[in-house]
Short mmCIF file of C-alpha atoms in Angstrom, two decimals:
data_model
loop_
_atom_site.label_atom_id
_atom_site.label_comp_id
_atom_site.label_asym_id
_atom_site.label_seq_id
_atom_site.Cartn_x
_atom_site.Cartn_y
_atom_site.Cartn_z
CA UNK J 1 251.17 47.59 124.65
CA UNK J 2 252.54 50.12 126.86
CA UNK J 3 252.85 49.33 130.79
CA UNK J 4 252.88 51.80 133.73
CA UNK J 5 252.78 50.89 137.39
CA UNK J 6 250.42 51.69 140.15
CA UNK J 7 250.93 51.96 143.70
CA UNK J 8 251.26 48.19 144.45
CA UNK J 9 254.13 47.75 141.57
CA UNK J 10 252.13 45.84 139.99
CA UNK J 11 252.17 46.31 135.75
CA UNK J 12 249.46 47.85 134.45
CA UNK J 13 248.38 47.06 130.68
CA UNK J 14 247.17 50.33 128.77
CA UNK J 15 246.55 50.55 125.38
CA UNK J 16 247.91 53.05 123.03
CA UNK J 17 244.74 54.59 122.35
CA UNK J 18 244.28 55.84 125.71
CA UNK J 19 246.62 58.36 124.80
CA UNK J 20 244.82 59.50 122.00
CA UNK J 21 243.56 62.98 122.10
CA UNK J 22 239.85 62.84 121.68
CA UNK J 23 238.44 63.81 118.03
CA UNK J 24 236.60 67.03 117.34
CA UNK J 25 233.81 64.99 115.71
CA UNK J 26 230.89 67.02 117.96
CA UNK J 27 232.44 70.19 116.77
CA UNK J 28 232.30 69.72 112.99
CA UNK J 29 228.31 68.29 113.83
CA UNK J 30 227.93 72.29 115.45
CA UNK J 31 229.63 74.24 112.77
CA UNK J 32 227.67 72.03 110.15
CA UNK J 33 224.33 73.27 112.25
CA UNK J 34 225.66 76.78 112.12
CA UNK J 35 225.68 76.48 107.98
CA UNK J 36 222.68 74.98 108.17
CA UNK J 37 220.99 77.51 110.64
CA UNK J 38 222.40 80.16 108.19
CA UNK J 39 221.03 78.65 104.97
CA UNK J 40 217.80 78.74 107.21
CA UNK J 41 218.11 82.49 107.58
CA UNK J 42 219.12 83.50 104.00
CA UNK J 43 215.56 81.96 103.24
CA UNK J 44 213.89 83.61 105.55
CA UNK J 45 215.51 86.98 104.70
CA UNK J 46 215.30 86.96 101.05
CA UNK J 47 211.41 88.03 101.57
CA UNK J 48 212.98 91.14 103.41
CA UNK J 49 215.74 92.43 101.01
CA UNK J 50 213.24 91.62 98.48
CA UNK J 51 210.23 93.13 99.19
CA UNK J 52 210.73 96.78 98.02
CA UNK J 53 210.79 95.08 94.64
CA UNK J 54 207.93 92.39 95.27
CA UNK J 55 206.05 95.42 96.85
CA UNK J 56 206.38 97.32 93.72
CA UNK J 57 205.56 94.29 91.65
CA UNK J 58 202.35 93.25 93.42
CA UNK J 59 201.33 96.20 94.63
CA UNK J 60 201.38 95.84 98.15
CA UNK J 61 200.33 98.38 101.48
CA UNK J 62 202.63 98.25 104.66
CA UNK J 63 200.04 96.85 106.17
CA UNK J 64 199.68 93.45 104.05
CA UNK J 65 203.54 93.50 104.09
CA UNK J 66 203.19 93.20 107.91
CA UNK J 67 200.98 90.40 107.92
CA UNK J 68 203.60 88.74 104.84
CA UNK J 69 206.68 88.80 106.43
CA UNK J 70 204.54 87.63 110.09
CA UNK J 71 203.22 84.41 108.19
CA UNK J 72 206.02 82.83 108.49
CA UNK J 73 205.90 82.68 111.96
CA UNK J 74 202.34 81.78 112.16
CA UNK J 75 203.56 77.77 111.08
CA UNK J 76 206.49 78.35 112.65
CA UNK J 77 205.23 79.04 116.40
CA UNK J 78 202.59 76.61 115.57
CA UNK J 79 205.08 73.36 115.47
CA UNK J 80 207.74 74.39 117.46
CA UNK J 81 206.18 72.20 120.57
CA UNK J 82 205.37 68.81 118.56
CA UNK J 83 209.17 69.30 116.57
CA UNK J 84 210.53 69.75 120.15
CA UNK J 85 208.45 66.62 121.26
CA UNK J 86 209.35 64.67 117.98
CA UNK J 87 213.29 65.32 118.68
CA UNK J 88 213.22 63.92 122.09
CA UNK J 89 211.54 60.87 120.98
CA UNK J 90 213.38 59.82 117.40
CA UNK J 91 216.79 60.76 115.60
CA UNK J 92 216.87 64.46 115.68
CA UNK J 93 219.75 64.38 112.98
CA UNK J 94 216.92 62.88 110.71
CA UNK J 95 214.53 65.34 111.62
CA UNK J 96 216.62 68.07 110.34
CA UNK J 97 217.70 66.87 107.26
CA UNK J 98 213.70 65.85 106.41
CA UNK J 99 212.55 69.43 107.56
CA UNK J 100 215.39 71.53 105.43
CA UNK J 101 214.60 69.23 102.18
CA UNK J 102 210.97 70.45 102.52
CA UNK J 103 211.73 74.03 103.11
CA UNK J 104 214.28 73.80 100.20
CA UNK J 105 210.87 72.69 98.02
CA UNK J 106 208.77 75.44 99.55
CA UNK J 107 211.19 78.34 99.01
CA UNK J 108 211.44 77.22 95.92
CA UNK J 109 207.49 77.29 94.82
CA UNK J 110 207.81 80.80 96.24
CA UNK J 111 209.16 82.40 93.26
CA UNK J 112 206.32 81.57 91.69
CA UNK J 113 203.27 83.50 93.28
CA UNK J 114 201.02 86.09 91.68
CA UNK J 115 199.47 87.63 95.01
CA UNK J 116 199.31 88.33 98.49
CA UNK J 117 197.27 85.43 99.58
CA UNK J 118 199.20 82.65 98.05
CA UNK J 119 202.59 84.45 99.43
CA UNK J 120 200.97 83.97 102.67
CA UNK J 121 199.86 80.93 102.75
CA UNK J 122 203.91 79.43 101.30
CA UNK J 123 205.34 81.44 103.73
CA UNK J 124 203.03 79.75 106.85
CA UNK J 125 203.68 76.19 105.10
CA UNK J 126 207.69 77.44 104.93
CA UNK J 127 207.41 78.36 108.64
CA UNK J 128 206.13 74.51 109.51
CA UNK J 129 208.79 73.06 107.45
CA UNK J 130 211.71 74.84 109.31
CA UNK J 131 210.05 74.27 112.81
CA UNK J 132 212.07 71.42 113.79
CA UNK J 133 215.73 73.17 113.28
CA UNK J 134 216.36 74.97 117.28
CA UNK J 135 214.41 71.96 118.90
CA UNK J 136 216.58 69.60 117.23
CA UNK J 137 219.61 71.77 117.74
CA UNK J 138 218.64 72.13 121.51
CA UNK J 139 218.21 68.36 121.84
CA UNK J 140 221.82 67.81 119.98
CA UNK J 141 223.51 70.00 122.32
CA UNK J 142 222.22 67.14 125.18
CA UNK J 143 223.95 64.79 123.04
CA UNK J 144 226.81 65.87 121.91
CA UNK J 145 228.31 68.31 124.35
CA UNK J 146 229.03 68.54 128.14
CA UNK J 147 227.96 71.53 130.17
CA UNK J 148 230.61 73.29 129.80
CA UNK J 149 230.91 72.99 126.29
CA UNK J 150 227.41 74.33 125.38
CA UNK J 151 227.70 78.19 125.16
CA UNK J 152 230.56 77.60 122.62
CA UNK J 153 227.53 74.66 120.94
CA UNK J 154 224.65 76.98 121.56
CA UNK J 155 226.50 80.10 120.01
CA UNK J 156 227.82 77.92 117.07
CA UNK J 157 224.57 77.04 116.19
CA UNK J 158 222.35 80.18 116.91
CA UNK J 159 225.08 82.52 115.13
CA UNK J 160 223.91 81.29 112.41
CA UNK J 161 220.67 83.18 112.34
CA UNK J 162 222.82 86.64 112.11
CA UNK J 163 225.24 84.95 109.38
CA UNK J 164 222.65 83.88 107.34
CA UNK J 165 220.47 87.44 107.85
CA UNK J 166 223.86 89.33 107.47
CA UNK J 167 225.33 87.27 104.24
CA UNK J 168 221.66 87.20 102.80
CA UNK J 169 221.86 90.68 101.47
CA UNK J 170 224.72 90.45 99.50
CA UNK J 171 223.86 86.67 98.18
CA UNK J 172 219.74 87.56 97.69
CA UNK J 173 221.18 90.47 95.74
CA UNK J 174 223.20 88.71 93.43
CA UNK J 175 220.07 86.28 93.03
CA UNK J 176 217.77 88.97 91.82
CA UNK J 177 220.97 89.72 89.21
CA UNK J 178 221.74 86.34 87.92
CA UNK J 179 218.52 84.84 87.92
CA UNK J 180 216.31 87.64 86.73
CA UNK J 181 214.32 89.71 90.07
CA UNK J 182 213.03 88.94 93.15
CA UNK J 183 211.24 85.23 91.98
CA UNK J 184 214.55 84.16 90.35
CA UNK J 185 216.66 84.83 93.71
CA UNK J 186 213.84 82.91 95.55
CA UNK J 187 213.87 79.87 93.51
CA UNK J 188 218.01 80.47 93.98
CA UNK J 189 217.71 80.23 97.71
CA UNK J 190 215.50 77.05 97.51
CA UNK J 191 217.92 74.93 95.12
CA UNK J 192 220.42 76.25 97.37
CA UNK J 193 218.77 75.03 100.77
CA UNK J 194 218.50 71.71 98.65
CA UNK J 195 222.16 70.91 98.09
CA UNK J 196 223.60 72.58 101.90
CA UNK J 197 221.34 69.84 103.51
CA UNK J 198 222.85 66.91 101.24
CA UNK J 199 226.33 67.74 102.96
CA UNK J 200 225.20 68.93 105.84
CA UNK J 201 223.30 65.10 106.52
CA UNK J 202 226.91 63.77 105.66
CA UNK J 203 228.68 64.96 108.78
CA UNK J 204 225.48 65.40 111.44
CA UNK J 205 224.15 61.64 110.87
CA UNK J 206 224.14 59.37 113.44
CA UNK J 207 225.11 59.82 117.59
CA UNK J 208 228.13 59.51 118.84
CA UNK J 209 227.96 55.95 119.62
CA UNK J 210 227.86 55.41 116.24
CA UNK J 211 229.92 57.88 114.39
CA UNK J 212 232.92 56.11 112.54
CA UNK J 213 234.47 59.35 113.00
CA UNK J 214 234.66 59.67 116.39
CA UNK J 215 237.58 57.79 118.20
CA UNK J 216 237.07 56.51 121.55
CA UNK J 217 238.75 59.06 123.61
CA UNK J 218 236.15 61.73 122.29
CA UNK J 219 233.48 59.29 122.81
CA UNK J 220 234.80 58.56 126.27
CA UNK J 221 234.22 62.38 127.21
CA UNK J 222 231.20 62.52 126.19
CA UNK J 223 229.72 59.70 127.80
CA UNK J 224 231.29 60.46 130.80
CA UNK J 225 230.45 64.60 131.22
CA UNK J 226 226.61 63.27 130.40
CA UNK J 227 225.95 60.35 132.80
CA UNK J 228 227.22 62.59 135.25
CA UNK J 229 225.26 66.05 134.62
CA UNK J 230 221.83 64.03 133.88
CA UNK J 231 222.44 61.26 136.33
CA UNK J 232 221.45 58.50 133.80
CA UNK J 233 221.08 55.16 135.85
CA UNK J 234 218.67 57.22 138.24
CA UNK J 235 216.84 59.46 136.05
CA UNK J 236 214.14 56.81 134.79
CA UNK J 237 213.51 55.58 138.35
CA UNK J 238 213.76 58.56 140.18
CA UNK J 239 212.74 61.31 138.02
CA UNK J 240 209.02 61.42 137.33
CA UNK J 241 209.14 64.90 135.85
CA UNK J 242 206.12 65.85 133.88
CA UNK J 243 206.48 68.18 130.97
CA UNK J 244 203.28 70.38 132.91
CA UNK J 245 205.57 70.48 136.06
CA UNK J 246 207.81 72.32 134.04
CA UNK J 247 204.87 75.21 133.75
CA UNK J 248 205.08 76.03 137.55
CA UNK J 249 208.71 76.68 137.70
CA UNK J 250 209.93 80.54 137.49
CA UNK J 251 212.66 79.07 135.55
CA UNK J 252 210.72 78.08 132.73
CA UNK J 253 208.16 81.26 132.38
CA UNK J 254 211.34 83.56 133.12
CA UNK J 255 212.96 81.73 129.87
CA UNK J 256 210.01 82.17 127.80
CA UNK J 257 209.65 85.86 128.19
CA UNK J 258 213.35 86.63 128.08
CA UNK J 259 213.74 84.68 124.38
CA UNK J 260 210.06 86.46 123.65
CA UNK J 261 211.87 89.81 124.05
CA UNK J 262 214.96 88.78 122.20
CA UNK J 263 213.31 88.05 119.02
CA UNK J 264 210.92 90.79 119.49
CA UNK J 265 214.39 92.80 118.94
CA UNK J 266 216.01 90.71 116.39
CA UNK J 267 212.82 89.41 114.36
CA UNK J 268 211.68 92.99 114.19
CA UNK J 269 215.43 94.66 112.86
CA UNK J 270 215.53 91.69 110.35
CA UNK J 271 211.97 91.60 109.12
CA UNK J 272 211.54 95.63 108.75
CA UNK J 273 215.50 96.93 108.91
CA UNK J 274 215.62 97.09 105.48
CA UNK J 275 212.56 98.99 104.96
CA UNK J 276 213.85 101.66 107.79
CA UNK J 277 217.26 102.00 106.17
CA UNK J 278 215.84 102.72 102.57
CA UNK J 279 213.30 104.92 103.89
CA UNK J 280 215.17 106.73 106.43
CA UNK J 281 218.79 106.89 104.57
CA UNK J 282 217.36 106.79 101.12
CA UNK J 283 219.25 103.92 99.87
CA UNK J 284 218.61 101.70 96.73
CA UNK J 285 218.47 97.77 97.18
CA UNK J 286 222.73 97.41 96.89
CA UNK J 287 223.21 100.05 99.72
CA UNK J 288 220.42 98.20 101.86
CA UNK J 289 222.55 94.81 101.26
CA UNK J 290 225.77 95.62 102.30
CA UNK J 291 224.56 97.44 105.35
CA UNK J 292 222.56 94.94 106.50
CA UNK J 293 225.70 92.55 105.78
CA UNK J 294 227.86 94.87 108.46
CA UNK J 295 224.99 95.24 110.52
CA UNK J 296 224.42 91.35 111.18
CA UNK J 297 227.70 90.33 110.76
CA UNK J 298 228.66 92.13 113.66
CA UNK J 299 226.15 90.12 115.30
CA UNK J 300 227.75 87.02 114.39
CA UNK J 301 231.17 88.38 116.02
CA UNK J 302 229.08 89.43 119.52
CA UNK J 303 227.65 85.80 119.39
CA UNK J 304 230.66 83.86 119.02
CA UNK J 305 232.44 86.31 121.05
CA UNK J 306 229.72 85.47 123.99
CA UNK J 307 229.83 81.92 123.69
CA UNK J 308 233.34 81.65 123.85
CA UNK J 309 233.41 84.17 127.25
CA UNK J 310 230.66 81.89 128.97
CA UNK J 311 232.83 78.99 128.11
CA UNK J 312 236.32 80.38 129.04
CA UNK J 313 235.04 82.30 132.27
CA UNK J 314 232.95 78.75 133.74
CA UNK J 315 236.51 77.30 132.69
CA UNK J 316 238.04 79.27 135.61
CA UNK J 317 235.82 78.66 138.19
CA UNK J 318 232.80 81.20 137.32
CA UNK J 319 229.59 80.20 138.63
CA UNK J 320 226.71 79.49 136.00
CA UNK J 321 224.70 82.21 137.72
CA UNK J 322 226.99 84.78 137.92
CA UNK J 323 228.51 84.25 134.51
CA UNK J 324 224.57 83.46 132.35
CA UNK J 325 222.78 86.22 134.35
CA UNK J 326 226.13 88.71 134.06
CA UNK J 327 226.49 88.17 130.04
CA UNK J 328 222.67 87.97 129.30
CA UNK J 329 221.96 91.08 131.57
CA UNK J 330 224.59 93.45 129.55
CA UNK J 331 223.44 91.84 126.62
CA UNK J 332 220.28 93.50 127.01
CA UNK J 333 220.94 96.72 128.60
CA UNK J 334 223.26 97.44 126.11
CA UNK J 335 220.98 96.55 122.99
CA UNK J 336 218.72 99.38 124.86
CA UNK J 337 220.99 101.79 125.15
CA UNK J 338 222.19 101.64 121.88
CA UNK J 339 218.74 101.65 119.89
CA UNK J 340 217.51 104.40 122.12
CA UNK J 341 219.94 106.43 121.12
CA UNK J 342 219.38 105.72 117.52
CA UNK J 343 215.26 106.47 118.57
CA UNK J 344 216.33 110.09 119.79
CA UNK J 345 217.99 110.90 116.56
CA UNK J 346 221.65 110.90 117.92
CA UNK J 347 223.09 109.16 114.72
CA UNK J 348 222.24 111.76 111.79
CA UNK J 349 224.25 109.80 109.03
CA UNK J 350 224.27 106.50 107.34
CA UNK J 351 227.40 105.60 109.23
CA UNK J 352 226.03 106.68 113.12
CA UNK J 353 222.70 104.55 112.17
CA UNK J 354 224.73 101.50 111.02
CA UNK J 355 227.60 102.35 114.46
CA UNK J 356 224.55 101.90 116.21
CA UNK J 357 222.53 99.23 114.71
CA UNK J 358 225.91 97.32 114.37
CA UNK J 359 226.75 97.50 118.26
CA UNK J 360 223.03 96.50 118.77
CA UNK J 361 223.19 93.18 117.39
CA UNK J 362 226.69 92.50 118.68
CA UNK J 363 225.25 92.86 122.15
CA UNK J 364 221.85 91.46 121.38
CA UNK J 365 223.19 88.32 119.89
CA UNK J 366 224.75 87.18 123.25
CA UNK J 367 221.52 86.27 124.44
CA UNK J 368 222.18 83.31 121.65
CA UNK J 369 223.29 81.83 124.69
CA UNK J 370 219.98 81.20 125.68
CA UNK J 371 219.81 78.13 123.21
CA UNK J 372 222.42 76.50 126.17
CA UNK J 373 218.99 76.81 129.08
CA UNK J 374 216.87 74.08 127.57
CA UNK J 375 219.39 71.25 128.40
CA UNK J 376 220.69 73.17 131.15
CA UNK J 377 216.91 73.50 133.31
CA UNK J 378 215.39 70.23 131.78
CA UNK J 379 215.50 66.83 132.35
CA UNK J 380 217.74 65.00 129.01
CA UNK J 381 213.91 63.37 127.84
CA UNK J 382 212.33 66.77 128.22
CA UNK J 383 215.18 68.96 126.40
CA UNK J 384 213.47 69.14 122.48
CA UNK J 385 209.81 69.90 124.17
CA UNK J 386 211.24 72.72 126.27
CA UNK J 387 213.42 73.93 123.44
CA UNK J 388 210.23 73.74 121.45
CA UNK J 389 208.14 75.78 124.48
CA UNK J 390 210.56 78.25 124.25
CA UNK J 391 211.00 78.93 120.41
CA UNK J 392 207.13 78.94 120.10
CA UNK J 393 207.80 81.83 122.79
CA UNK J 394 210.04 83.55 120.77
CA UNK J 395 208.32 82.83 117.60
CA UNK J 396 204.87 84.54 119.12
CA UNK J 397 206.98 87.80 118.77
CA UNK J 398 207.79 86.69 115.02
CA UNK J 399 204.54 86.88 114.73
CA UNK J 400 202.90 89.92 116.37
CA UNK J 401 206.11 92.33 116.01
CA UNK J 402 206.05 92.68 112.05
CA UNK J 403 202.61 93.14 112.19
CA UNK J 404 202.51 95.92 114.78
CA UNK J 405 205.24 97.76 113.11
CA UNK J 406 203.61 97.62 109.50
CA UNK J 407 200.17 98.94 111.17
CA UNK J 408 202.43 101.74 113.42
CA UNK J 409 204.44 102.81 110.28
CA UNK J 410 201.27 102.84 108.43
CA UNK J 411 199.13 104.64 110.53
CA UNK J 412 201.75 107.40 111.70
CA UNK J 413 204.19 107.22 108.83
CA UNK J 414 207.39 107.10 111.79
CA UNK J 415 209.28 104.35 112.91
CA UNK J 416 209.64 106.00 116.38
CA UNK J 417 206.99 103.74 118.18
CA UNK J 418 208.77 100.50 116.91
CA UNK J 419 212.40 101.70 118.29
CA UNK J 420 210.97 102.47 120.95
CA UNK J 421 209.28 98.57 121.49
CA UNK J 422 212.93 97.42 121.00
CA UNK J 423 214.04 99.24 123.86
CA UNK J 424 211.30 98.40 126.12
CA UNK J 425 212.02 94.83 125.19
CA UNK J 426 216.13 95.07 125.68
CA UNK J 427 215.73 95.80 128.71
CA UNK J 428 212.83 93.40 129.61
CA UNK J 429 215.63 90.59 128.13
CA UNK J 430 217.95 92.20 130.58
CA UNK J 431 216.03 91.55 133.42
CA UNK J 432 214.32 87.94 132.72
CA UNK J 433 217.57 86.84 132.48
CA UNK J 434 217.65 87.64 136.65
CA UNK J 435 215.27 85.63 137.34
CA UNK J 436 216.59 82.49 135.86
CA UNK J 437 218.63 79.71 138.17
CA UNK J 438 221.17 78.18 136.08
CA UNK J 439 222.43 75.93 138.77
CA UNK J 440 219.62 73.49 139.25
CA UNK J 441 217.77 71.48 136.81
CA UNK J 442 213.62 71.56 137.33
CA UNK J 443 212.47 68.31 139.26
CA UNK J 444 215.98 67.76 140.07
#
């Protein structure tokens, strides 16, 4: 034992392992959700690298491509709100590992289609299966990390979806090589989704109550930060929050339509960017991979890069208003600016288009930090059904945005009208972000 004295003189007994630095136990759980969230996006993307060659192969129009690479999302927006509900009632660590398992299965069946209509209806049964991933993520921020911890949390795990669209190029490309075209490298992404979630389960299992890994001093912080942002002992008693009271509040509808326009912008570059850069720039399928590798990697850098500046500025004082609305508001505006210019033809080489797409998605990916508003507006029992209301959101723009491109492209043969949309919807992120009040929880 080690003794210190208080103000009386009196010996106090403190154990050794009060002086134990806490663990990093809830940041190995986030960086194991960022692999995870990546894995998630390699198998979403592999349809986009690929499908100059499966359009080839099957014989495709722009138009059916369209409604292909939306299908996804139809499943996808569909059971964002049950996953969300789902989360905040069971183990959301088990939830994850279940969903990413199935998709594993799915993507794998993939390489195996002979059409359009059975390529749809995988892709809408792949979009259900990965559902539960951001509302389970949301809800795990709530239980593993304090306020102020969350934009690094929410960052960490949302980056993911620009690592996994940025390394997906290079890694779908050597798929199609190894394992014979485009159905070889999708039945390579679904093994690989297979064996990712067997290690990821190994370090996100459990809470941190019961985590062997954790030592007390961690588990202490947590504990602590929690019962005092979500009040705890009061909330049952005191909080009678309805999830339908959250649909008057300004800071709920202002959330939805910011994260709408977000992946309006992101869903659209990923889904179609490809297809611009080999029909703009004339590039064969290696070109198209390593661009889009510099293009999304950047937006990793911008994500972690925001995170970390929400963190470090709340750190020093900076009020969650001024410091969410300030980052998410540039954010947007800048994305704008930068694709605007790219719409009025001011980059005329390969290198200007990917200068610009590049500082796009470094910019655009701060709004990752939306992924912190769920636990930071909700009540802790509401935080996977919000996280869920707000991914179907965003997920309705999965949906209608590669649709409305395909039929644009196809009908006018420009991809004008569709940079354009981006930076109507920039700047419509931009300003939602305004409108939301970080400092107050709804029903609070």
């Amino acid at each position: 034992m080690l003794e210190k004295k208080n103000s009386s003189l009196e010996p106090l007994k403190v154990t050794a392992t009060e002086y134990r630095k806490p663990t990093n136990v809830r940041w190995h759980v986030f960086i194991m959700l960022l692999v995870l969230c990546a894995i998630n996006y390699v198998d979403r993307a592999v349809l986009s690298i690929a499908m100059p060659l499966i359009q080839k192969d099957l014989e495709l129009d722009p138009a059916i491509v369209g409604i292909i690479l939306s299908s996804f999302f139809w499943g996808y927006a569909l059971m964002q709100i049950p996953s969300g509900w789902i989360a905040d009632r069971y183990r959301p660590d088990k939830l994850l590992i279940g969903s990413s398992l199935l998709w594993g299965i799915v993507q794998t069946l993939t390489g195996f289609v002979n059409g359009s209509k059975l390529l749809i209806f995988l892709r809408v049964i792949l979009g259900i299966a990965e559902a539960p991933l951001y509302p389970s993520g949301a809800k795990l921020q709530s239980v593993w990390l304090t306020s102020k911890e969350r934009g690094r949390g929410a960052t960490l795990l949302d980056s993911g979806s620009s690592l996994g669209t940025a390394i997906g190029g290079p890694v779908i490309i050597a798929f199609i090589a190894w394992f014979g075209g485009w159905r070889g490298a999708l039945i390579g992404a679904g093994i690989l989704t297979i064996i990712v979630s067997w290690v990821v389960w190994k370090v996100i299992k459990g809470t941190p109550e019961t985590n062997s890994r954790m030592n007390e001093a961690e588990r202490e912080h947590i504990k602590n930060a929690l019962e005092k942002e979500y009040n705890l002992d009061i909330q049952d008693s005191k909080l009678a929050i309805k999830i339908t009271d959250y649909f008057k509040s300004r800071n709920f509808w202002a959330m939805c339509i910011g994260y709408y326009s977000l992946n309006t912008v992101f869903y659209g570059l990923m889904t179609w960017g490809p297809n611009y850069l080999e029909k703009t720039q004339n590039l064969d399928i290696k070109i198209i991979g390593s661009s889009i590798l510099i293009i999304f990697g950047f937006g990793v850098i911008g994500e972690l890069i925001g995170g970390w500046i929400a963190d470090f500025w709340r750190s020093k004082g900076g009020k969650d208003n001024t410091v969410m609305r300030s980052l998410l508001f540039i954010g947007g505006l800048m994305t704008a600016i930068c694709i605007l210019l790219l719409g009025l033809g001011v980059a005329t080489s390969l290198i200007g288009v990917i200068v610009l797409l590049s500082t796009a998605l470094f910019f655009l990916r701060w709004a990752g930090l939306y992924w912190t508003i769920p636990a930071t507006i909700s009540q802790r029992k509401h935080v996977g059904t919000i996280a869920g209301c707000m991914n179907t959101a965003g997920n309705i723009a999965g949906i209608v945005t590669p649709i409305v491109i395909g039929f644009t492209i196809s009908l006018t043969g420009s991809y004008f009208i569709a940079l354009l949309l981006f930076v109507f919807f920039g700047l419509t992120l931009a300003l939602a972000s305004l409108f939301i009040n970080f400092n107050k929880k709804i029903g609070a």
